[in-house]
Short mmCIF file of C-alpha atoms and ligand atoms in Angstrom, two decimals:
data_model
loop_
_atom_site.label_atom_id
_atom_site.label_comp_id
_atom_site.label_asym_id
_atom_site.label_seq_id
_atom_site.Cartn_x
_atom_site.Cartn_y
_atom_site.Cartn_z
CA UNK W 8 -0.15 -0.29 -0.27
CA UNK W 9 1.28 3.68 -0.91
CA UNK W 10 0.70 4.74 2.92
CA UNK W 11 2.53 1.98 4.45
CA UNK W 12 5.54 2.25 1.51
CA UNK W 13 5.74 6.40 1.87
CA UNK W 14 5.55 5.59 6.26
CA UNK W 15 8.34 3.44 5.83
CA UNK W 16 9.75 5.89 3.40
CA UNK W 17 10.21 8.65 6.40
CA UNK W 18 10.86 6.73 8.77
CA UNK W 19 13.82 5.84 7.32
CA UNK W 20 15.03 8.86 6.00
CA UNK W 21 14.14 10.15 9.64
CA UNK W 22 16.11 7.40 11.03
CA UNK W 23 19.43 7.71 8.61
CA UNK W 24 19.83 11.20 9.45
CA UNK W 25 19.31 10.65 13.35
CA UNK W 26 21.80 7.91 12.84
CA UNK W 27 24.43 10.46 10.91
CA UNK W 28 23.92 13.29 13.30
CA UNK W 29 24.14 10.79 16.90
CA UNK W 30 27.56 9.15 15.39
CA UNK W 31 28.76 12.53 14.99
CA UNK W 32 27.95 14.07 18.27
CA UNK W 33 29.29 10.60 19.81
CA UNK W 34 32.72 11.66 17.99
CA UNK W 35 32.78 14.94 18.71
CA UNK W 36 32.31 13.98 22.53
CA UNK W 37 34.70 11.26 22.70
CA UNK W 38 37.32 12.94 20.97
CA UNK W 39 36.96 16.13 23.66
CA UNK W 40 36.72 14.22 26.49
CA UNK W 41 39.92 11.80 25.80
CA UNK W 42 41.82 15.24 24.72
CA UNK W 43 40.98 16.64 28.25
CA UNK W 44 42.47 13.57 29.66
CA UNK W 45 45.15 13.56 27.76
CA UNK W 46 46.04 17.37 28.75
CA UNK W 47 45.54 16.97 31.95
CA UNK W 48 48.64 13.87 31.37
CA UNK W 49 50.74 15.97 29.83
CA UNK W 50 50.34 18.80 32.25
CA UNK W 51 51.07 16.34 35.24
CA UNK W 52 54.24 14.98 33.39
CA UNK W 53 55.59 18.32 32.77
CA UNK W 54 55.22 19.41 36.36
CA UNK W 55 57.40 16.12 37.88
CA UNK W 56 59.90 16.40 34.79
CA UNK W 57 60.89 20.20 36.55
CA UNK W 58 61.23 18.26 39.93
CA UNK W 59 63.34 15.16 37.89
CA UNK W 60 67.73 15.19 38.77
CA UNK W 61 69.91 13.41 36.82
CA UNK W 62 72.94 12.36 38.63
CA UNK W 63 76.63 12.31 36.59
CA UNK W 64 76.74 8.35 36.14
CA UNK W 65 73.00 8.97 34.05
CA UNK W 66 71.16 7.86 36.78
CA UNK W 67 67.81 9.48 37.23
CA UNK W 68 66.19 10.66 40.52
CA UNK W 69 62.82 12.26 41.24
CA UNK W 70 63.04 14.32 44.76
CA UNK W 71 59.66 14.21 45.60
CA UNK W 72 56.55 13.34 43.46
CA UNK W 73 54.55 16.82 43.66
CA UNK W 74 50.95 16.48 45.68
CA UNK W 75 48.89 15.08 42.97
CA UNK W 76 45.29 16.62 42.93
CA UNK W 77 43.34 13.28 43.99
CA UNK W 78 40.14 14.26 42.39
CA UNK W 79 42.00 13.56 39.08
CA UNK W 80 43.15 10.29 39.79
CA UNK W 81 46.12 10.28 38.14
CA UNK W 82 48.73 7.54 38.70
CA UNK W 83 52.57 7.90 38.06
CA UNK W 84 55.45 5.43 37.63
CA UNK W 85 58.76 6.75 36.64
CA UNK W 86 61.09 3.66 35.54
CA UNK W 87 64.95 4.31 35.11
CA UNK W 88 66.93 3.04 32.18
CA UNK W 89 67.14 -1.10 33.39
CA UNK W 90 63.82 -1.35 34.02
CA UNK W 91 64.21 -0.83 37.28
CA UNK W 92 60.88 1.28 39.14
CA UNK W 93 62.38 4.78 40.83
CA UNK W 94 59.28 6.45 41.88
CA UNK W 95 55.63 5.70 41.99
CA UNK W 96 52.37 7.54 43.34
CA UNK W 97 50.84 6.66 46.26
CA UNK W 98 47.60 5.51 44.52
CA UNK W 99 49.70 2.64 42.21
CA UNK W 100 52.26 1.92 44.77
CA UNK W 101 50.53 -1.52 45.40
CA UNK W 102 50.79 -2.56 41.71
CA UNK W 103 54.48 -3.59 40.84
CA UNK W 104 53.64 -3.70 36.98
CA UNK W 105 54.13 -0.96 34.68
CA UNK W 106 51.44 0.72 34.07
CA UNK W 107 52.16 0.21 30.22
CA UNK W 108 54.71 -2.78 28.86
CA UNK W 109 54.61 -1.64 25.47
CA UNK W 110 54.73 2.38 26.40
CA UNK W 111 58.41 1.64 28.41
CA UNK W 112 60.34 0.28 25.29
CA UNK W 113 58.61 2.91 23.05
CA UNK W 114 61.01 5.36 21.68
CA UNK W 115 58.20 8.39 21.35
CA UNK W 116 55.73 10.02 23.75
CA UNK W 117 52.36 7.98 23.23
CA UNK W 118 49.51 7.89 24.88
CA UNK W 119 47.08 4.52 24.74
CA UNK W 120 44.19 3.34 25.82
CA UNK W 121 44.85 -0.11 28.03
CA UNK W 122 43.19 -2.26 30.85
CA UNK W 123 44.77 -2.33 33.85
CA UNK W 124 43.74 -4.70 36.63
CA UNK W 125 40.26 -4.52 34.90
CA UNK W 126 40.69 -0.81 35.07
CA UNK W 127 40.39 1.07 31.66
CA UNK W 128 43.22 3.70 31.45
CA UNK W 129 45.02 6.28 29.47
CA UNK W 130 48.54 6.60 29.47
CA UNK W 131 50.97 8.94 28.75
CA UNK W 132 54.75 7.01 28.05
CA UNK W 133 57.15 9.27 27.98
CA UNK W 134 61.30 8.32 27.32
CA UNK W 135 63.54 10.73 29.26
CA UNK W 136 67.04 11.41 28.00
CA UNK W 137 69.43 13.17 28.91
CA UNK W 138 71.99 14.70 26.24
CA UNK W 139 70.93 12.42 23.72
CA UNK W 140 71.32 9.38 26.22
CA UNK W 141 68.12 7.18 27.96
CA UNK W 142 67.56 7.98 31.18
CA UNK W 143 64.35 6.07 31.74
CA UNK W 144 60.77 6.27 31.07
CA UNK W 145 57.83 8.29 33.12
CA UNK W 146 54.37 6.98 32.40
CA UNK W 147 51.22 9.22 33.64
CA UNK W 148 47.59 7.25 33.71
CA UNK W 149 44.65 8.36 34.64
CA UNK W 150 41.39 6.06 34.76
CA UNK W 151 38.90 6.48 31.59
CA UNK W 152 35.91 5.46 34.00
CA UNK W 153 33.96 9.17 33.67
CA UNK W 154 34.97 9.16 29.98
CA UNK W 155 33.11 5.91 29.40
CA UNK W 156 29.98 6.83 31.55
CA UNK W 157 29.39 9.83 30.01
CA UNK W 158 29.99 7.53 26.17
CA UNK W 159 28.01 5.03 27.83
CA UNK W 160 25.12 7.40 28.86
CA UNK W 161 25.34 9.80 25.79
CA UNK W 162 25.38 6.00 23.24
CA UNK W 163 22.13 5.60 25.53
CA UNK W 164 20.47 8.86 25.24
CA UNK W 165 21.34 8.96 21.21
CA UNK W 166 20.17 5.57 20.66
CA UNK W 167 16.55 6.23 22.56
CA UNK W 168 16.13 9.24 20.96
CA UNK W 169 16.60 7.70 17.32
CA UNK W 170 13.98 4.79 18.29
CA UNK W 171 11.77 7.89 19.78
CA UNK W 172 12.01 9.64 17.02
CA UNK W 173 11.66 6.98 13.95
CA UNK W 174 8.34 6.04 15.99
CA UNK W 175 6.73 9.60 16.19
CA UNK W 176 8.12 10.27 12.49
CA UNK W 177 6.12 6.85 11.58
CA UNK W 178 2.78 7.97 13.37
CA UNK W 179 3.08 11.29 12.22
CA UNK W 180 3.56 10.59 8.58
CA UNK W 181 1.03 7.82 9.04
CA UNK W 182 -1.73 10.30 10.26
CA UNK W 183 -0.54 12.90 7.59
CA UNK W 184 -0.87 10.36 4.77
CA UNK W 185 -3.66 9.03 5.87
CA UNK W 186 -5.77 12.66 5.57
CA UNK W 187 -3.96 13.75 2.73
CA UNK W 188 -4.66 10.63 0.70
CA UNK W 189 -8.39 9.35 1.90
CA UNK W 190 -9.79 11.40 -0.95
CA UNK W 191 -8.27 8.40 -3.08
CA UNK W 192 -10.09 5.91 -1.47
CA UNK W 193 -13.35 7.80 -1.79
CA UNK W 194 -12.29 8.25 -5.43
CA UNK W 195 -11.75 4.68 -5.95
CA UNK W 196 -14.93 3.68 -4.01
CA UNK W 197 -17.07 6.23 -6.07
CA UNK W 198 -15.39 4.71 -9.40
CA UNK W 199 -15.95 1.20 -8.71
CA UNK W 200 -19.56 2.63 -7.91
CA UNK W 201 -19.90 3.95 -11.75
CA UNK W 202 -18.57 1.19 -12.69
CA UNK W 203 -20.78 -1.66 -11.01
CA UNK W 204 -23.94 0.60 -11.49
CA UNK W 205 -23.16 1.97 -15.29
CA UNK W 206 -24.37 5.26 -13.53
CA UNK W 207 -22.29 8.36 -14.26
CA UNK W 208 -24.02 10.67 -12.84
CA UNK W 209 -22.13 9.97 -9.55
CA UNK W 210 -19.57 12.34 -8.32
CA UNK W 211 -17.01 12.08 -5.59
CA UNK W 212 -18.40 13.91 -2.46
CA UNK W 213 -16.73 16.28 -0.30
CA UNK W 214 -17.05 18.75 2.12
CA UNK W 215 -13.69 20.57 2.13
CA UNK W 216 -11.55 19.76 -0.58
CA UNK W 217 -7.94 20.22 0.38
CA UNK W 218 -6.19 22.63 -1.46
CA UNK W 219 -3.57 20.35 -3.02
CA UNK W 220 -2.90 17.88 -6.15
CA UNK W 221 -5.62 15.69 -4.10
CA UNK W 222 -7.92 18.34 -4.28
CA UNK W 223 -7.24 19.50 -7.50
CA UNK W 224 -7.62 15.76 -8.57
CA UNK W 225 -10.76 15.36 -6.98
CA UNK W 226 -12.44 18.45 -8.69
CA UNK W 227 -10.72 17.73 -12.60
CA UNK W 228 -12.01 14.12 -12.09
CA UNK W 229 -15.69 15.39 -10.78
CA UNK W 230 -15.43 17.86 -14.23
CA UNK W 231 -14.33 14.67 -16.14
CA UNK W 232 -17.53 12.83 -15.05
CA UNK W 233 -19.53 15.95 -15.72
CA UNK W 234 -18.38 16.05 -19.29
CA UNK W 235 -18.66 12.38 -19.76
CA UNK W 236 -22.09 12.30 -18.52
CA UNK W 237 -22.81 15.68 -21.21
CA UNK W 238 -21.57 14.08 -24.10
CA UNK W 239 -23.18 10.13 -23.09
CA UNK W 240 -26.55 11.89 -22.69
CA UNK W 241 -26.21 14.27 -25.44
CA UNK W 242 -25.48 10.78 -27.49
CA UNK W 243 -28.30 8.65 -26.20
CA UNK W 244 -30.95 11.70 -27.33
CA UNK W 245 -29.16 12.01 -30.70
CA UNK W 246 -30.01 8.21 -31.47
CA UNK W 247 -33.37 8.70 -29.62
CA UNK W 248 -34.15 11.98 -31.58
CA UNK W 249 -32.52 10.55 -34.89
CA UNK W 250 -34.49 6.84 -34.36
CA UNK W 251 -37.71 8.91 -33.66
CA UNK W 252 -37.58 11.26 -37.03
CA UNK W 253 -36.89 7.73 -39.18
CA UNK W 254 -39.31 6.34 -37.93
CA UNK W 255 -42.29 8.50 -38.66
CA UNK W 256 -41.58 9.01 -42.59
CA UNK W 257 -40.68 5.12 -42.77
CA UNK W 258 -44.25 4.16 -41.19
CA UNK W 259 -45.78 6.80 -43.65
CA UNK W 260 -44.07 4.95 -46.44
CA UNK W 261 -44.72 1.52 -45.09
CA UNK W 262 -48.56 2.69 -44.27
CA UNK W 263 -48.94 3.60 -47.49
CA UNK W 264 -47.43 0.48 -49.34
CA UNK W 265 -49.39 -1.77 -47.40
CA UNK W 266 -52.81 -0.08 -48.59
CA UNK W 267 -52.04 -0.20 -52.04
CA UNK W 268 -51.01 -3.98 -52.24
CA UNK W 269 -54.42 -4.56 -50.61
CA UNK W 270 -56.00 -2.43 -52.91
CA UNK W 271 -53.98 -3.98 -55.77
CA UNK W 272 -53.74 -0.70 -57.92
CA UNK W 273 -51.25 1.74 -58.14
CA UNK W 274 -53.07 5.20 -56.49
CA UNK W 275 -51.13 8.81 -57.61
CA UNK W 276 -51.88 10.42 -54.50
CA UNK W 277 -50.27 7.70 -52.45
CA UNK W 278 -47.23 7.61 -54.84
CA UNK W 279 -47.09 11.59 -53.80
CA UNK W 280 -47.15 10.90 -49.85
CA UNK W 281 -44.81 8.01 -50.66
CA UNK W 282 -41.93 10.43 -52.71
CA UNK W 283 -42.77 13.37 -50.24
CA UNK W 284 -41.89 10.67 -47.29
CA UNK W 285 -38.54 9.52 -49.19
CA UNK W 286 -37.71 13.05 -49.79
CA UNK W 287 -37.88 13.96 -46.28
CA UNK W 288 -35.71 10.78 -45.15
CA UNK W 289 -32.95 11.32 -47.67
CA UNK W 290 -33.10 15.58 -46.49
CA UNK W 291 -32.55 13.98 -42.78
CA UNK W 292 -29.93 11.96 -43.49
CA UNK W 293 -28.17 14.10 -45.99
CA UNK W 294 -28.31 16.58 -43.06
CA UNK W 295 -27.13 14.33 -40.52
CA UNK W 296 -24.34 13.71 -42.84
CA UNK W 297 -23.29 17.15 -43.20
CA UNK W 298 -23.70 17.62 -39.35
CA UNK W 299 -21.15 14.95 -38.45
CA UNK W 300 -18.69 16.48 -41.15
CA UNK W 301 -19.12 20.05 -40.19
CA UNK W 302 -19.11 19.21 -36.33
CA UNK W 303 -15.77 17.13 -36.74
CA UNK W 304 -14.37 19.89 -38.98
CA UNK W 305 -14.27 17.56 -41.99
CA UNK W 306 -16.96 19.27 -44.20
CA UNK W 307 -15.04 19.61 -47.71
CA UNK W 308 -15.22 23.28 -48.22
CA UNK W 309 -14.36 24.90 -51.37
CA UNK W 310 -13.42 28.65 -49.96
CA UNK W 311 -12.89 31.15 -52.80
CA UNK W 312 -13.05 35.00 -52.89
CA UNK W 313 -16.58 35.27 -52.17
CA UNK W 314 -18.67 38.73 -52.93
CA UNK W 315 -20.92 38.55 -49.53
CA UNK W 316 -23.48 41.27 -50.69
CA UNK W 317 -24.28 39.84 -54.21
CA UNK W 318 -24.98 36.24 -52.17
CA UNK W 319 -26.95 38.28 -50.01
CA UNK W 320 -29.38 40.03 -53.30
CA UNK W 321 -29.23 36.13 -54.75
CA UNK W 322 -30.39 35.12 -51.03
CA UNK W 323 -33.38 37.96 -51.13
CA UNK W 324 -34.20 37.19 -54.82
CA UNK W 325 -34.91 33.55 -53.86
CA UNK W 326 -36.92 34.14 -50.82
CA UNK W 327 -38.99 36.96 -52.54
CA UNK W 328 -40.82 33.89 -54.01
CA UNK W 329 -41.15 32.31 -50.55
CA UNK W 330 -42.32 35.19 -48.40
CA UNK W 331 -45.06 36.18 -51.57
CA UNK W 332 -47.59 38.59 -50.07
CA UNK W 333 -47.09 37.20 -46.57
CA UNK W 334 -44.28 39.36 -45.31
CA UNK W 335 -42.35 42.38 -46.04
CA UNK W 336 -38.46 41.32 -46.50
CA UNK W 337 -36.45 44.23 -46.47
CA UNK W 338 -32.93 45.28 -46.83
CA UNK W 339 -32.07 48.09 -44.37
CA UNK W 340 -28.24 48.59 -45.17
CA UNK W 341 -25.63 46.72 -47.67
CA UNK W 342 -22.18 47.03 -47.75
CA UNK W 343 -20.01 45.90 -50.52
CA UNK W 344 -18.19 42.91 -48.78
CA UNK W 345 -15.73 40.55 -49.97
CA UNK W 346 -14.78 37.53 -47.91
CA UNK W 347 -13.20 34.26 -48.40
CA UNK W 348 -16.10 31.04 -48.19
CA UNK W 349 -17.45 28.12 -49.45
CA UNK W 350 -20.26 29.96 -51.88
CA UNK W 351 -22.72 27.51 -51.51
CA UNK W 352 -22.53 26.53 -48.17
CA UNK W 353 -23.00 30.16 -46.76
CA UNK W 354 -25.97 30.46 -49.04
CA UNK W 355 -27.55 27.38 -47.68
CA UNK W 356 -26.70 28.69 -44.19
CA UNK W 357 -28.43 32.48 -45.58
CA UNK W 358 -31.41 30.42 -47.19
CA UNK W 359 -31.77 28.59 -43.64
CA UNK W 360 -31.75 31.88 -41.58
CA UNK W 361 -34.08 33.96 -43.93
CA UNK W 362 -36.59 30.41 -44.27
CA UNK W 363 -37.06 30.36 -40.94
CA UNK W 364 -37.75 34.01 -40.31
CA UNK W 365 -40.26 33.57 -42.81
CA UNK W 366 -41.65 30.34 -42.02
CA UNK W 367 -42.30 31.60 -37.88
CA UNK W 368 -43.14 35.34 -38.74
CA UNK W 369 -47.18 35.17 -38.76
CA UNK W 370 -48.37 37.17 -41.91
CA UNK W 371 -47.89 40.78 -42.13
CA UNK W 372 -44.64 40.72 -40.46
CA UNK W 373 -41.30 41.87 -41.68
CA UNK W 374 -38.23 40.57 -42.00
CA UNK W 375 -34.89 42.78 -42.09
CA UNK W 376 -31.64 42.19 -43.87
CA UNK W 377 -27.99 43.89 -43.28
CA UNK W 378 -24.68 43.46 -44.44
CA UNK W 379 -22.17 45.89 -43.05
CA UNK W 380 -17.99 46.29 -42.16
CA UNK W 381 -17.31 46.24 -38.80
CA UNK W 382 -13.63 46.61 -37.62
CA UNK W 383 -12.29 43.69 -39.32
CA UNK W 384 -15.53 41.92 -39.59
CA UNK W 385 -18.78 41.66 -41.96
CA UNK W 386 -21.64 41.54 -40.04
CA UNK W 387 -24.60 39.95 -41.54
CA UNK W 388 -27.99 40.72 -39.33
CA UNK W 389 -31.24 38.66 -40.05
CA UNK W 390 -34.40 40.28 -37.83
CA UNK W 391 -38.08 39.16 -37.92
CA UNK W 392 -41.09 40.81 -36.25
CA UNK W 393 -41.98 37.36 -35.02
CA UNK W 394 -43.21 35.43 -31.90
CA UNK W 395 -39.19 35.02 -31.07
CA UNK W 396 -37.66 32.56 -28.91
CA UNK W 397 -38.15 31.72 -25.39
CA UNK W 398 -35.38 32.06 -23.06
CA UNK W 399 -35.13 29.16 -21.74
CA UNK W 400 -34.54 27.85 -25.31
CA UNK W 401 -32.11 30.49 -26.58
CA UNK W 402 -28.97 28.47 -25.13
CA UNK W 403 -29.99 25.22 -27.03
CA UNK W 404 -31.05 26.76 -30.68
CA UNK W 405 -28.28 25.77 -32.54
CA UNK W 406 -28.39 22.47 -30.02
CA UNK W 407 -28.61 19.44 -32.68
CA UNK W 408 -32.89 18.09 -32.98
CA UNK W 409 -33.69 21.42 -30.82
CA UNK W 410 -36.82 22.86 -32.03
CA UNK W 411 -38.43 25.24 -29.46
CA UNK W 412 -42.38 23.66 -28.02
CA UNK W 413 -44.23 25.48 -30.04
CA UNK W 414 -42.31 24.37 -33.56
CA UNK W 415 -42.53 20.44 -32.27
CA UNK W 416 -46.03 20.64 -32.36
CA UNK W 417 -46.35 22.12 -35.31
CA UNK W 418 -46.98 21.04 -38.57
CA UNK W 419 -44.97 17.42 -39.86
CA UNK W 420 -43.78 19.90 -42.86
CA UNK W 421 -42.21 21.49 -40.08
CA UNK W 422 -37.56 20.91 -40.25
CA UNK W 423 -35.76 18.47 -38.00
CA UNK W 424 -34.10 21.10 -35.64
CA UNK W 425 -30.83 20.47 -37.71
CA UNK W 426 -30.69 23.66 -40.09
CA UNK W 427 -29.48 25.87 -37.39
CA UNK W 428 -26.98 23.88 -36.10
CA UNK W 429 -25.72 23.08 -39.24
CA UNK W 430 -25.53 26.43 -40.00
CA UNK W 431 -23.61 27.21 -36.61
CA UNK W 432 -20.87 24.41 -37.51
CA UNK W 433 -21.01 26.04 -41.35
CA UNK W 434 -20.13 29.62 -39.57
CA UNK W 435 -17.58 28.24 -37.05
CA UNK W 436 -15.23 26.04 -40.02
CA UNK W 437 -15.04 29.47 -41.71
CA UNK W 438 -13.65 31.39 -38.19
CA UNK W 439 -16.49 33.16 -37.90
CA UNK W 440 -19.82 33.20 -35.32
CA UNK W 441 -23.56 33.03 -35.22
CA UNK W 442 -25.94 34.57 -32.01
CA UNK W 443 -28.97 35.54 -31.60
CA UNK W 444 -30.60 37.52 -29.86
CA UNK W 445 -34.87 36.96 -29.05
CA UNK W 446 -37.64 39.21 -27.01
CA UNK W 447 -40.39 36.90 -26.94
CA UNK W 448 -43.60 38.43 -29.01
CA UNK W 449 -41.42 40.93 -30.55
CA UNK W 450 -38.87 39.16 -32.78
CA UNK W 451 -35.48 37.04 -33.49
CA UNK W 452 -32.45 38.69 -34.84
CA UNK W 453 -29.60 36.41 -35.60
CA UNK W 454 -26.51 37.92 -36.32
CA UNK W 455 -23.53 36.28 -38.21
CA UNK W 456 -19.91 38.03 -38.08
CA UNK W 457 -17.12 36.51 -40.62
CA UNK W 458 -13.78 37.36 -41.53
CA UNK W 459 -13.31 40.37 -44.42
CA UNK W 460 -10.94 38.83 -47.07
CA UNK W 461 -7.37 39.76 -46.31
CA UNK W 462 -6.25 40.64 -49.76
CA UNK W 463 -2.10 40.29 -48.46
CA UNK W 464 -2.64 37.13 -47.14
CA UNK W 465 -4.20 35.76 -50.42
CA UNK W 466 -1.43 37.31 -52.48
CA UNK W 467 1.40 36.02 -50.06
CA UNK W 468 0.01 33.07 -50.64
CA UNK W 469 -0.14 33.19 -54.68
CA UNK W 470 3.77 34.29 -54.39
CA UNK W 471 4.47 31.37 -52.58
CA UNK W 472 2.54 29.20 -55.24
P1 ADP M 19 -36.35 23.68 -38.00
O1 ADP M 19 -35.71 22.63 -39.42
O2 ADP M 19 -37.14 23.59 -36.95
O3 ADP M 19 -36.40 24.97 -38.60
P2 ADP M 19 -33.73 25.36 -37.17
O4 ADP M 19 -32.36 24.22 -36.31
O5 ADP M 19 -33.43 25.46 -38.24
O6 ADP M 19 -34.83 24.13 -36.83
O7 ADP M 19 -34.08 26.08 -35.92
C1 ADP M 19 -34.46 25.38 -34.48
C2 ADP M 19 -35.73 25.72 -33.84
O8 ADP M 19 -35.21 27.13 -33.25
C3 ADP M 19 -36.69 25.83 -34.91
O9 ADP M 19 -37.36 24.88 -34.42
C4 ADP M 19 -37.54 27.07 -33.74
O10 ADP M 19 -38.08 26.87 -32.95
C5 ADP M 19 -36.74 27.98 -33.46
N1 ADP M 19 -36.39 29.51 -34.30
C6 ADP M 19 -35.70 29.25 -35.48
N2 ADP M 19 -35.43 30.36 -36.03
C7 ADP M 19 -36.47 31.32 -35.52
C8 ADP M 19 -37.29 32.34 -35.84
N3 ADP M 19 -36.73 33.41 -36.54
N4 ADP M 19 -38.08 32.71 -34.86
C9 ADP M 19 -38.51 32.23 -34.16
N5 ADP M 19 -37.78 30.83 -33.71
C10 ADP M 19 -36.87 30.25 -34.86
#
C-alpha cells in the first residue's frame, strides 16, 4: 500500500538522519573528553619533570612527586633505563608492574588506552633522555571511567532518541498521509460504484477540498465525469431523436405500400405521399451527414474570394418568392464586402436563416436584412418581427434536433431542428460566429460575423505558389 510505503520511507529517512547526527555527536564528545584527559596527563608529566634530577652517571632520581590532585585520579610511575621502578605515586604503589608495558619500550612519547587490572586507563609514556642518552621512562595514567560512563550514557540517549524519533516520524507520517490520501479512497470507491452501476451521474463527494494536488484531482475527476455524462446523454438523446425522425416517414411509407398492396392498385395520391416521405428521409440523412462532417471539421469546403453582398441579393431574390404576400423582406443596409468562403455552404446558411424567419413570422410581419463592415468583420443581420424564442430555449437553439415547444407541435412539414446546428458549424468552419438575440413576442435577431477577405494573405500565398 502507498501509505505503508511512504511511512516506511519517511521513518527510514528520519532514522538515517538521526543516526548520522548521533555518530557525529558521539565522535565529537569522545574526542573532546579523551583530549581533556590527555592534556591533564601532559600537564602532570611536565610538573614532575621540573623536579627530576639526573646524576653524573646518568642515573635518574625524582626528589619527590608533587602532591597530585586526588580528584583527577592520576597515577605516576618513573622507570630508570635498567627497567627498575624508581618512583611511584601512592595510589599505584600496590601494583608493581608497569602501567603500560608497550609504552616502556617505545622511543617516542605516546598516549594509549589500556586495561590495567580491570580498570580502563589512558596512559602517557614519556621516554626521558639526558644529552641524547636514555635516562628512563615516565608513565602518567588516569582512569577513563568517567569518560566511559559519559560515552555509555550518550550512546544510550542517542539510541533512545533515534528510536523515539523514528516512532514519532512513523506515527506522524502515517496520520498525515492517511488524511492526505483519504480522498483517493473515495475516488476509488466512486469509480467502482460508477463501473458497477453504470451510472455516470455519481460524483466524488466532498465537504472541504484540500488545497493540494489531491484536491485538484477530485475537482478534475468530477469535471471529467460531468463532461462524460453530458456527452453520453447527448449521444443517447441524439440516437433517440434520429430514430424518432426516421420512424415517422418510414411508418407512412410502409402504411401506404401496405394500402396499395391490399387495394391492388397504384394510387397517384399514395405515390406522392410516399415520394414526399422518401424525400424527407433523404433530407434528414443528408443533413445528418453534413452535420457529422461539420462538427468534426471534416466538411469539404471550397473556399474562394466571395462577394457577400451579391450572395445576399441572390438569397433575397429567391426568398421573395417564398415570402410572397405574407411578409415584407427589407434590406436596411448593404456594404460591398468580400470574404473568403464556400459559396454554396454560406448560401445554405443564409437560406436557412431567412426561411426560418419567413416560416416562423406570422402574416403581415417584416424581415430586415443588413450587411455591414464592423472593424475587420463582415456583419450580417437577419431580424424578424415574429414570435421570438423563449429565453429558456435560447441557449439550446443551436443544439442538434432542438426545436421550441411551439415548433415541435407544428405541422409535420416543419424541419428536423438541424438547420441551425448546421449553420453554426458551417460558420465556425469559416472562423466566424453566429449569435441570436430574441424577445418573446417581439422577434428574433440572428447575427453572423465573418472575417473580411485579407488580400495581403492571398497575394502572399500566390507568390509562394
Ligand atoms: P427547424 O428545421 O425546425 O427550423 P432549425 O435548427 O432551423 O430547425 O431551428 C430550430 C428551432 O429554432 C426551430 O424549430 C424554431 O423553434 C426556432 N427558430 C429558429 N428560427 C426562428 C425564428 N426566426 N423565430 C422563432 N423561432 C425560430
